């Protein structure tokens, strides 16, 4: 299947193949003292035949993590912690605090009546609600109420604060941000709101009501910013759209029935660096394997099943989170013959597409399925 041997073709013409000799080692030392190095010592590593992800394919099971996330409430206050978050630490990406590739993700818990201070940063975020009632977020004066499987955007540079209404229940959500990417680009700023809280200056949920009407654009609606004006995306509408598409389309052999969340102004991704999609695996559906560039973090919103990632099987159920690193073979299967399964996916496709780096390949061998090791 995978052409692993290609990564070991260093002896072919045009590839570096220089033996170390005492003379060369001394030469490398000389260069090192002058802040320089010979390209042929690193060329094969920095220019691989194909992407070599440092991220480890893995799953974070909610049943394992939920109690630990809830314990953080007793251990630290949101005020002291700044943000009370347990983040997903991919062992291959610990150095940049990423869950996969250049995507950071964490689980945050908040009790009724708690409110995090308003702030803004260069990193963009998608806050995806996992459980609880009464969560809301304020983005640049727009208050959005949030239920399970809804998500809200807090795009780069927007003032935002998260809270749970006092009549609500404890809420847990997944934060997904481009922090590792923005840090890699050395462009990250962070600022706390001077008043620690911002005023709500628009009707509640106004942006979703204004911009979130399928096939309709508001008259006089003008939006020039580089992210979607529809700050909140709701589960009910998403599920209804997916169900409708599932009834009228065969879907994709690799993704089942998949829909991308979009910016209603230009039909593009919701933000400049992070994209999101929801996909439905119909009862009994098993997709074929493919691989592509870009990093993908899935959260199971509904149902149970498994994914095979680079030949390893990961069984999942509702609220589990798993990652598909760049250029990793992957295929998904719904465990149920009667119920659909839905996967939310956070990704860096906007970056891949804008930079012209997106590439995709279907697995041709073995009927399109990976052998499981
Ligand atoms: Fe934030
Ligand atoms: Fe895929």
PDB file of C-alpha atoms in Angstrom, residues 18 52 78 125 129 155 165 199 216 268:
ATOM      1  CA  UNK A  18      27.763  11.572   1.397  1.00  0.00           C
ATOM      2  CA  UNK A  52       6.214  12.927   6.777  1.00  0.00           C
ATOM      3  CA  UNK A  78     -11.025  30.334  35.674  1.00  0.00           C
ATOM      4  CA  UNK A 125     -10.787  29.583  17.346  1.00  0.00           C
ATOM      5  CA  UNK A 129     -20.092  22.490  22.511  1.00  0.00           C
ATOM      6  CA  UNK A 155     -11.851  34.827  14.548  1.00  0.00           C
ATOM      7  CA  UNK A 165     -25.734  31.311  32.260  1.00  0.00           C
ATOM      8  CA  UNK A 199     -20.992  44.934  26.459  1.00  0.00           C
ATOM      9  CA  UNK A 216     -30.743  33.925   1.094  1.00  0.00           C
ATOM     10  CA  UNK A 268     -15.441  29.725   1.309  1.00  0.00           C
TER      11      UNK A 268
END
